[in-house]
Coordinates of C-alpha atoms in Angstrom, one line a residue:
X1 CA 28.7 -21.5 10.4
X2 CA 29.0 -18.1 12.0
X3 CA 26.4 -16.7 14.3
X4 CA 25.6 -13.9 11.8
X5 CA 24.8 -16.5 9.1
X6 CA 22.7 -18.5 11.6
X7 CA 20.8 -15.3 12.5
X8 CA 20.3 -14.6 8.8
X9 CA 18.9 -18.0 8.2
X10 CA 16.5 -17.7 11.1
X11 CA 15.4 -14.3 10.0
X12 CA 14.6 -15.5 6.5
X13 CA 12.7 -18.5 7.8
X14 CA 10.6 -16.2 10.1
X15 CA 9.9 -13.9 7.3
X16 CA 8.6 -16.7 5.1
X17 CA 6.4 -18.0 7.9
X18 CA 5.1 -14.5 8.6
X19 CA 4.2 -14.0 5.0
X20 CA 2.3 -17.3 4.9
X21 CA 0.5 -16.5 8.1
X22 CA -0.7 -13.0 7.3
X23 CA -3.1 -13.7 4.5
X24 CA -5.6 -11.1 3.4
X25 CA -9.3 -11.6 4.2
X26 CA -11.3 -14.0 2.1
X27 CA -14.5 -13.2 0.3
X28 CA -16.8 -15.9 -0.9
X29 CA -18.2 -16.1 -4.4
X30 CA -16.8 -12.8 -5.6
X31 CA -17.5 -13.7 -9.2
X32 CA -21.2 -14.7 -8.5
X33 CA -20.8 -17.9 -10.4
X34 CA -22.7 -19.6 -7.6
X35 CA -25.5 -17.1 -7.7
X36 CA -25.7 -14.9 -4.7
X37 CA -24.4 -17.5 -2.3
X38 CA -22.2 -16.0 0.4
X39 CA -23.8 -12.6 0.0
X40 CA -26.8 -10.9 1.8
X41 CA -29.3 -8.8 0.0
X42 CA -31.4 -6.2 1.8
X43 CA -34.1 -3.9 0.3
X44 CA -35.8 -1.0 2.0
X45 CA -39.4 -1.9 2.7
X46 CA -42.0 -0.3 0.4
X47 CA -39.7 -0.1 -2.6
X48 CA -39.4 -2.1 -5.8
X49 CA -36.7 -4.3 -7.1
X50 CA -33.6 -6.0 -5.7
X51 CA -30.2 -7.5 -6.6
X52 CA -30.5 -10.2 -9.2
X53 CA -28.0 -12.4 -11.0
X54 CA -27.3 -11.0 -14.4
X55 CA -25.9 -12.9 -17.4
X56 CA -25.8 -12.1 -21.1
X57 CA -26.3 -8.5 -22.3
X58 CA -29.6 -7.4 -20.9
X59 CA -30.8 -6.2 -17.5
X60 CA -32.4 -8.9 -15.3
X61 CA -35.9 -7.5 -15.7
X62 CA -35.7 -6.6 -19.4
X63 CA -38.9 -6.9 -21.4
X64 CA -38.0 -9.0 -24.4
X65 CA -39.9 -6.6 -26.6
X66 CA -37.9 -3.6 -25.2
X67 CA -34.6 -5.0 -23.9
X68 CA -32.3 -2.8 -21.9
X69 CA -28.7 -3.5 -23.1
X70 CA -25.9 -3.8 -20.6
X71 CA -22.3 -5.2 -21.0
X72 CA -21.8 -8.9 -20.4
X73 CA -20.2 -9.8 -17.0
X74 CA -16.5 -9.0 -17.2
X75 CA -15.5 -12.2 -15.4
X76 CA -17.2 -15.6 -15.8
X77 CA -20.8 -15.9 -16.8
X78 CA -22.6 -14.0 -14.0
X79 CA -22.6 -10.6 -12.3
X80 CA -24.9 -9.2 -9.6
X81 CA -27.1 -6.3 -10.8
X82 CA -30.0 -4.2 -9.4
X83 CA -33.2 -3.9 -11.4
X84 CA -36.6 -2.6 -10.6
X85 CA -39.9 -1.2 -12.0
X86 CA -40.0 1.6 -9.4
X87 CA -38.1 3.5 -6.7
X88 CA -36.1 1.5 -4.2
X89 CA -33.0 1.1 -2.1
X90 CA -30.9 -2.1 -2.3
X91 CA -27.9 -3.5 -0.5
X92 CA -25.5 -6.3 -1.3
X93 CA -23.0 -7.2 1.4
X94 CA -20.7 -9.7 2.8
X95 CA -19.1 -9.9 6.3
X96 CA -15.5 -11.0 6.8
X97 CA -12.8 -11.0 9.5
X98 CA -10.0 -8.5 9.1
X99 CA -6.5 -9.8 9.2
X100 CA -3.0 -8.2 9.0
X101 CA -1.1 -8.4 5.8
X102 CA -1.2 -7.0 2.3
X103 CA -4.9 -6.6 1.4
X104 CA -5.8 -4.9 -1.9
X105 CA -9.5 -4.9 -2.7
X106 CA -10.7 -5.0 -6.3
X107 CA -14.2 -5.0 -7.8
X108 CA -15.8 -4.2 -11.1
X109 CA -18.7 -1.8 -11.3
X110 CA -21.2 -1.0 -14.0
X111 CA -23.7 1.9 -13.7
X112 CA -26.7 2.7 -15.9
X113 CA -28.5 5.8 -14.7
X114 CA -32.0 6.3 -16.3
X115 CA -32.7 9.1 -13.8
X116 CA -30.6 11.5 -15.8
X117 CA -28.5 12.8 -12.8
X118 CA -27.1 11.7 -9.4
X119 CA -28.2 13.1 -6.1
X120 CA -26.3 11.9 -3.0
X121 CA -27.9 13.1 0.3
X122 CA -26.4 11.6 3.5
X123 CA -28.8 8.7 3.4
X124 CA -29.3 5.4 1.5
X125 CA -33.1 5.4 1.9
X126 CA -35.2 6.1 -1.2
X127 CA -38.2 7.4 0.8
X128 CA -37.1 10.5 2.7
X129 CA -40.5 12.2 2.8
X130 CA -40.5 15.1 5.2
X131 CA -43.4 16.5 7.4
X132 CA -44.8 18.5 4.5
X133 CA -44.9 15.6 2.2
X134 CA -41.9 16.4 0.0
X135 CA -39.4 13.6 -0.8
X136 CA -35.7 14.3 -1.0
X137 CA -34.1 13.3 -4.3
X138 CA -31.8 10.4 -3.8
X139 CA -30.1 8.7 -6.8
X140 CA -26.8 7.3 -5.8
X141 CA -24.4 4.3 -5.5
X142 CA -22.0 3.7 -2.7
X143 CA -19.4 1.1 -1.7
X144 CA -18.4 1.1 2.0
X145 CA -16.4 -0.9 4.6
X146 CA -18.4 -1.0 7.8
X147 CA -17.7 -2.1 11.4
X148 CA -20.3 -4.8 12.3
X149 CA -19.9 -4.9 16.1
X150 CA -22.2 -1.9 16.8
X151 CA -24.1 -1.8 13.5
X152 CA -27.9 -1.6 14.0
X153 CA -29.1 -0.4 10.6
X154 CA -27.7 -2.1 7.5
X155 CA -28.5 1.1 5.5
X156 CA -26.4 3.3 8.0
X157 CA -24.0 5.9 6.7
X158 CA -23.1 7.2 10.1
X159 CA -19.4 7.8 10.5
X160 CA -19.3 5.6 13.6
X161 CA -20.3 2.7 11.4
X162 CA -18.6 3.5 8.1
X163 CA -14.8 2.9 8.3
X164 CA -14.1 3.7 4.7
X165 CA -16.1 4.9 1.7
X166 CA -14.6 3.3 -1.4
X167 CA -16.9 4.7 -4.0
X168 CA -19.8 7.2 -4.3
X169 CA -21.6 8.9 -7.1
X170 CA -22.0 12.6 -6.9
X171 CA -24.1 15.2 -8.7
X172 CA -22.6 15.9 -12.1
X173 CA -20.9 12.5 -12.4
X174 CA -21.1 10.8 -15.7
X175 CA -21.1 7.0 -15.5
X176 CA -18.2 5.4 -17.4
X177 CA -18.8 3.1 -20.3
X178 CA -18.9 -0.5 -19.4
X179 CA -17.5 -2.1 -16.3
X180 CA -14.8 -0.2 -14.4
X181 CA -12.3 -1.8 -12.0
X182 CA -12.0 -0.1 -8.7
X183 CA -8.9 -0.8 -6.5
X184 CA -8.2 0.1 -2.9
X185 CA -5.2 -0.8 -0.8
X186 CA -6.8 -1.6 2.6
X187 CA -3.7 -3.0 4.2
X188 CA -3.6 -0.4 6.9
X189 CA -7.3 -0.6 7.6
X190 CA -7.2 -4.4 7.9
X191 CA -4.2 -4.2 10.2
X192 CA -5.8 -1.7 12.6
X193 CA -9.0 -3.8 12.8
X194 CA -7.4 -7.3 12.8
X195 CA -9.7 -9.9 14.3
X196 CA -12.8 -7.8 13.9
X197 CA -15.7 -8.5 11.7
X198 CA -16.1 -6.0 8.9
X199 CA -18.7 -5.6 6.2
X200 CA -18.2 -4.9 2.5
X201 CA -21.4 -3.2 1.2
X202 CA -22.6 -2.3 -2.2
X203 CA -25.6 0.1 -2.1
X204 CA -27.9 1.5 -4.8
X205 CA -30.7 4.0 -4.1
X206 CA -33.0 5.5 -6.7
X207 CA -36.1 7.7 -6.7
X208 CA -35.6 9.8 -9.8
X209 CA -35.6 7.0 -12.4
X210 CA -34.2 3.5 -13.1
X211 CA -30.7 3.0 -11.8
X212 CA -28.8 -0.3 -12.5
X213 CA -25.7 -1.2 -10.5
X214 CA -23.7 -4.1 -11.7
X215 CA -21.0 -5.8 -9.5
X216 CA -18.5 -8.5 -10.4
X217 CA -15.1 -9.9 -9.7
X218 CA -14.9 -8.8 -6.0
X219 CA -11.7 -10.0 -4.4
X220 CA -8.9 -9.3 -2.1
X221 CA -5.5 -9.6 -3.8
X222 CA -3.0 -10.9 -1.4
X223 CA 0.7 -11.0 -2.3
X224 CA 1.5 -12.8 1.0
X225 CA -0.7 -15.8 0.9
X226 CA 1.6 -18.1 -1.0
X227 CA 5.3 -17.4 -1.0
X228 CA 7.0 -17.2 -4.4
X229 CA 9.0 -20.3 -5.6
X230 CA 12.3 -18.4 -5.2
X231 CA 11.4 -17.5 -1.6
X232 CA 10.5 -21.1 -0.8
X233 CA 13.9 -22.3 -2.2
X234 CA 15.7 -19.7 0.0
X235 CA 13.6 -20.9 3.0
X236 CA 14.5 -24.5 2.3
X237 CA 18.2 -23.5 2.1
X238 CA 17.9 -21.7 5.4
X239 CA 16.3 -24.7 7.0
X240 CA 19.0 -27.0 5.7
X241 CA 21.7 -24.7 7.0
X242 CA 20.1 -24.4 10.3
X243 CA 19.6 -28.1 10.7
X244 CA 23.3 -28.7 9.8
X245 CA 24.4 -26.2 12.4
X246 CA 22.3 -27.8 15.1
X247 CA 23.7 -31.3 14.3
X248 CA 27.3 -30.0 14.5
X249 CA 26.6 -28.4 17.9

C-alpha cells in the first residue's frame, strides 16, 4: 500500500472520529412529555400566572364555561404554555454546555395575544412604573441565548448577557396561525463558546392583556452525532487497510 493511500485511510478515520466526538449540545425534555422536568420557571414577583403544561386544545387556565381555544401540541401530548388572570412576566429556561460541531436549534412557538398589540421596550419586566406612577406598556415574547457565567438577573436583556436573540415580537406584528417552527444555525456560536455554560430562555411579558406563549419540540439537530452507515463502512475499510499495512511492515 502506498503512503498516499495510507494517509487517506488515516484521514478518513480521523474525520469519522471527529464527527462522532463533536456532538451538538443536548437539551432535556424538549417535548415536555415529562412535564417541566429539566426546565426552570421564573416569574416576576407581584405578577400573576406562570408556565404550565398544556395538552388538548384549551389554555391551561381555561374556564370550562368559557374555554380559550388553542392548537393541540404539535409533538407528543404536551407543550409548555403561559397563562394568567392578570399582568405578569414569565421565563422558561434550560442551561447547557456549548460544544463544537453542527448545532441547529429548532423550536415550535404558538402566540395568542389578547392585548391587541405588541410593545417591546428594552425590558422583560411587566411592572415598569416610573416616578410619576405611569407604567410602560410591555407586551412581548423573546427567545434568547445567554451567557450564564456573569448572569445576575434571569430577566436581563443586557447585551453583555445576551449572546443571541432568536425571536422577538415587535409593534405591528401579527401572530401566525397555530404553532410555527423557528430554526437557527448556532454552529458558529457554539464553537466560539465551547465548554461554557449557556442558557436557552423563553420569555413572555404582558401588561396590556392576556398573552399566551406555547413552546414545544425544542431540540438541537446534530448531523454529526452518529455517522451515516456509508461513512461507517468506509471507516471500517480504512481500519482494515491500515491494520493490513501495519502487519506487513
